[in-house]
Structures are given as structure tokens and as C-alpha cells.
Coordinates of N, CA and C in Angstrom, one line a residue:
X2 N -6.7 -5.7 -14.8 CA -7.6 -6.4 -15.6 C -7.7 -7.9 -15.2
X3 N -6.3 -8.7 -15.2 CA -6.5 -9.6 -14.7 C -7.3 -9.8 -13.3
X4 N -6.5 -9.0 -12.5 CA -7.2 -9.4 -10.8 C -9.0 -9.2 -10.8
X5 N -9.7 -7.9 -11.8 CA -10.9 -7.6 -11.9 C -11.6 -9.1 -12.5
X6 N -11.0 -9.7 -13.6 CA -11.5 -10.8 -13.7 C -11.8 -11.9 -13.1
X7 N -10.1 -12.2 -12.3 CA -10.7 -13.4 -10.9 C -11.5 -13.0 -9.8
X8 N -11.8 -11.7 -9.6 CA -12.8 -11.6 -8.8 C -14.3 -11.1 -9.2
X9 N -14.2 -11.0 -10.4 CA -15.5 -11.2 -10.8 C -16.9 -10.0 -11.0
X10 N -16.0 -8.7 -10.3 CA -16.6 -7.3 -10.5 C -15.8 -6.5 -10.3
X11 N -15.7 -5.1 -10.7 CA -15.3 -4.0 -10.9 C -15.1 -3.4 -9.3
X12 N -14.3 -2.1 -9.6 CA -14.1 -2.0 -8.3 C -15.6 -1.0 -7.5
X13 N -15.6 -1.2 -6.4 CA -16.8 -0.7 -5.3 C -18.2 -1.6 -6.1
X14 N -17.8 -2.9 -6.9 CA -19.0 -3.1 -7.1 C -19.8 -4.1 -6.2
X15 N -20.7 -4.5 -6.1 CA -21.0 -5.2 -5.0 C -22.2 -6.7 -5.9
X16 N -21.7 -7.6 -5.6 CA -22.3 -9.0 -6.8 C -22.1 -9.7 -5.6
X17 N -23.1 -10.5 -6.6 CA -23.2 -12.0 -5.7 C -22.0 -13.2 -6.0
X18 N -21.8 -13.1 -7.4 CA -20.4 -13.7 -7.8 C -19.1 -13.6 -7.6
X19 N -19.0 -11.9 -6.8 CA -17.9 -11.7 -6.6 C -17.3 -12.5 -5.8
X20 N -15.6 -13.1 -5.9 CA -14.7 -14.2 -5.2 C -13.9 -13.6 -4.1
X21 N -13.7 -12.2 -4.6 CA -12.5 -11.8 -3.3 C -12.8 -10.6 -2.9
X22 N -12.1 -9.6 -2.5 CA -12.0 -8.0 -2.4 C -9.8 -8.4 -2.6
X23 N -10.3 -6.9 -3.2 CA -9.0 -5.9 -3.5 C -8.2 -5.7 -2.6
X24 N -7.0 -6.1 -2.5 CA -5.8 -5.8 -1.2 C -4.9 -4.7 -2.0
X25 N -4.5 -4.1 -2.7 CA -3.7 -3.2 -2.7 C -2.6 -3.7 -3.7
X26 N -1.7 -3.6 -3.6 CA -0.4 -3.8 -4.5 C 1.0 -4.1 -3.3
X27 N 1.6 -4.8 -3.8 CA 2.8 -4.9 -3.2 C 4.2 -4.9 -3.9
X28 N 5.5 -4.4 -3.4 CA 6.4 -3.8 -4.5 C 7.5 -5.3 -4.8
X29 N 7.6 -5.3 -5.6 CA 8.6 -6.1 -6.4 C 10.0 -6.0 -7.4
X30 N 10.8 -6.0 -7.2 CA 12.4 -5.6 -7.9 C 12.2 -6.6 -9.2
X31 N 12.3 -6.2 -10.2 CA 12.4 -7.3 -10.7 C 13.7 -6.8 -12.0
X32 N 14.4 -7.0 -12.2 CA 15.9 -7.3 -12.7 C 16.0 -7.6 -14.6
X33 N 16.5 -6.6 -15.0 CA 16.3 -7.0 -17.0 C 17.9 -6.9 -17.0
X34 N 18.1 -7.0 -18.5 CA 19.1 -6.5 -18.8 C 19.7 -5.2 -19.1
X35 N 18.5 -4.1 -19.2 CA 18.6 -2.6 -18.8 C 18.8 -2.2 -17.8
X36 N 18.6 -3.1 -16.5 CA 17.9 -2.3 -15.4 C 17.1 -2.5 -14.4
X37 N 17.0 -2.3 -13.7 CA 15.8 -2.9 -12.1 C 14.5 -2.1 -12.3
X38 N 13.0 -2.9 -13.0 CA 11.9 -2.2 -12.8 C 11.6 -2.6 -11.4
X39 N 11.0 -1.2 -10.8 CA 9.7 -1.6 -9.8 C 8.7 -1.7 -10.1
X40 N 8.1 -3.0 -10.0 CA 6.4 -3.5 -10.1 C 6.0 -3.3 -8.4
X41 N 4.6 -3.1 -9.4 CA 3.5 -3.0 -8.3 C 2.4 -4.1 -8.9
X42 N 2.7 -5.4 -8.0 CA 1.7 -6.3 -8.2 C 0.5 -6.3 -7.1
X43 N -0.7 -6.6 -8.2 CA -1.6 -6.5 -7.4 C -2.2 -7.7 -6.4
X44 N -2.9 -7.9 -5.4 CA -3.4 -8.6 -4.7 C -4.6 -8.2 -4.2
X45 N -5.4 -9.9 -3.7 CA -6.3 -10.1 -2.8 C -6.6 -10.2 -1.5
X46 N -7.6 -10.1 -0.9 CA -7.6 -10.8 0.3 C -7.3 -12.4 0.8
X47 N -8.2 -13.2 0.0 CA -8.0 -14.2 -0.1 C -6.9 -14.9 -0.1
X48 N -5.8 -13.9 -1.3 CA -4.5 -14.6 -1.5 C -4.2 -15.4 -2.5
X49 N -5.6 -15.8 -3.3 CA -5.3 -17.0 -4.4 C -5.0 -16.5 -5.6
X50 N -5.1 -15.1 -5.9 CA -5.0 -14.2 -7.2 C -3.7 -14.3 -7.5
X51 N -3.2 -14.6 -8.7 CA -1.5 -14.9 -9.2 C -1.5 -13.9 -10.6
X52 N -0.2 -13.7 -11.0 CA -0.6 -12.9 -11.8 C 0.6 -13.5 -13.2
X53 N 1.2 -13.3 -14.1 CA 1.8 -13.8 -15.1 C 3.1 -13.9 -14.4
X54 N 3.6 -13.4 -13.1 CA 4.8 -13.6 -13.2 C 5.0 -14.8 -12.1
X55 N 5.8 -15.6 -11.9 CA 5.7 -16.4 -10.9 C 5.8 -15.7 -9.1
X56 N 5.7 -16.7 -8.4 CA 5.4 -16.0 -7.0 C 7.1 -15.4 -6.6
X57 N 8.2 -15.6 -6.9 CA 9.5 -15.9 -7.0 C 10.2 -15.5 -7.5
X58 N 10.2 -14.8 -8.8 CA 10.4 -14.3 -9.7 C 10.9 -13.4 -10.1
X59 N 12.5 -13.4 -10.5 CA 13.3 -11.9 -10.0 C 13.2 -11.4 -11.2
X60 N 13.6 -12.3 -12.6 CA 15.0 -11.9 -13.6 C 13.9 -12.3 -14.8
X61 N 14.8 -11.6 -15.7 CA 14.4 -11.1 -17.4 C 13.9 -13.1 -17.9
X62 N 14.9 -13.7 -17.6 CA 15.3 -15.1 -18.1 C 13.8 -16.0 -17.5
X63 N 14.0 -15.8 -16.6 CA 12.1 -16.0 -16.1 C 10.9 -15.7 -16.2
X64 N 10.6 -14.4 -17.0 CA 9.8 -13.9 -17.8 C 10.1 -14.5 -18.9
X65 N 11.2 -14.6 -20.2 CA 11.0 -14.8 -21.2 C 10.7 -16.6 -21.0
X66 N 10.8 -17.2 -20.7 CA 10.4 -18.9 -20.1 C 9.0 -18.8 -20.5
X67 N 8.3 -17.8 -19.2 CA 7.1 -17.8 -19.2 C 6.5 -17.2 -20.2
X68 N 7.1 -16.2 -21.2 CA 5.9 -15.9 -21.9 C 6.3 -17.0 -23.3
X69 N 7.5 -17.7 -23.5 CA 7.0 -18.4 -24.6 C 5.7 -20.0 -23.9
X70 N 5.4 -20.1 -22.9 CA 4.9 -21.3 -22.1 C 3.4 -20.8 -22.6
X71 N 3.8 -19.3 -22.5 CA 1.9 -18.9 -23.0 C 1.9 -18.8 -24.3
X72 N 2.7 -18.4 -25.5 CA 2.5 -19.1 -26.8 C 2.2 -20.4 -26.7
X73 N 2.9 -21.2 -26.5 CA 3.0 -22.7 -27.1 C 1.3 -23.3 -26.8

């Protein structure tokens, strides 16, 4: 949802607005206190697409940072 928004159309859609094309997903470890999820974050070509988690971003304690940063 997010990545569909920065780029500005759906997938195979073809606009004049559109900002990037679709790169795929790349895998990520990321670390809780249960447990090691694997994410599949998505990307662009371009490269500029970011997504809620930081670029760096291993552990539970860095998520919860970040989602009170988007409350406040």
C-alpha cells in the first residue's frame, strides 16, 4: 500500500504520474522478544521508497521508538 502510493499507480498500470516501477522485495531479520520475523520489504527502482521501518533496523526497541514518533 504504501510503495503503490509513492509511486503513484497500481501494479501493470501505466500513468503519466507514475514515479518509479516495482523492484521486488528484499529479506530482512528482524528480532522481537518472541522471536526472529522474516520481512519482506518492498522496493523500487529508483531506490527512494522507504518504508516505516528504518533503513538499519534490526530490534523490537526500534520499532516501538518509531511507532510512538508517529503518534505524537
Amino acid at each position: 500500500m504504501e510503495r503503490t502510493e509513492y509511486i503513484q499507480a497500481d501494479d501493470y498500470e501505466r500513468s503519466e504520474s507514475r514515479q518509479s516501477q516495482r523492484n521486488g522485495y528484499y529479506e530482512r531479520d528482524f528480532t522481537t522478544r518472541v522471536g526472529t520475523l522474516e520481512l519482506k520489504v518492498p522496493r523500487t527502482r529508483d531506490g527512494e521508497f522507504s518504508t516505516v521501518f528504518e533503513r538499519y533496523q534490526r530490534n523490537e526497541k526500534a520499532l516501538l521508538a518509531s511507532m510512538l514518533e508517529m503518534y505524537v
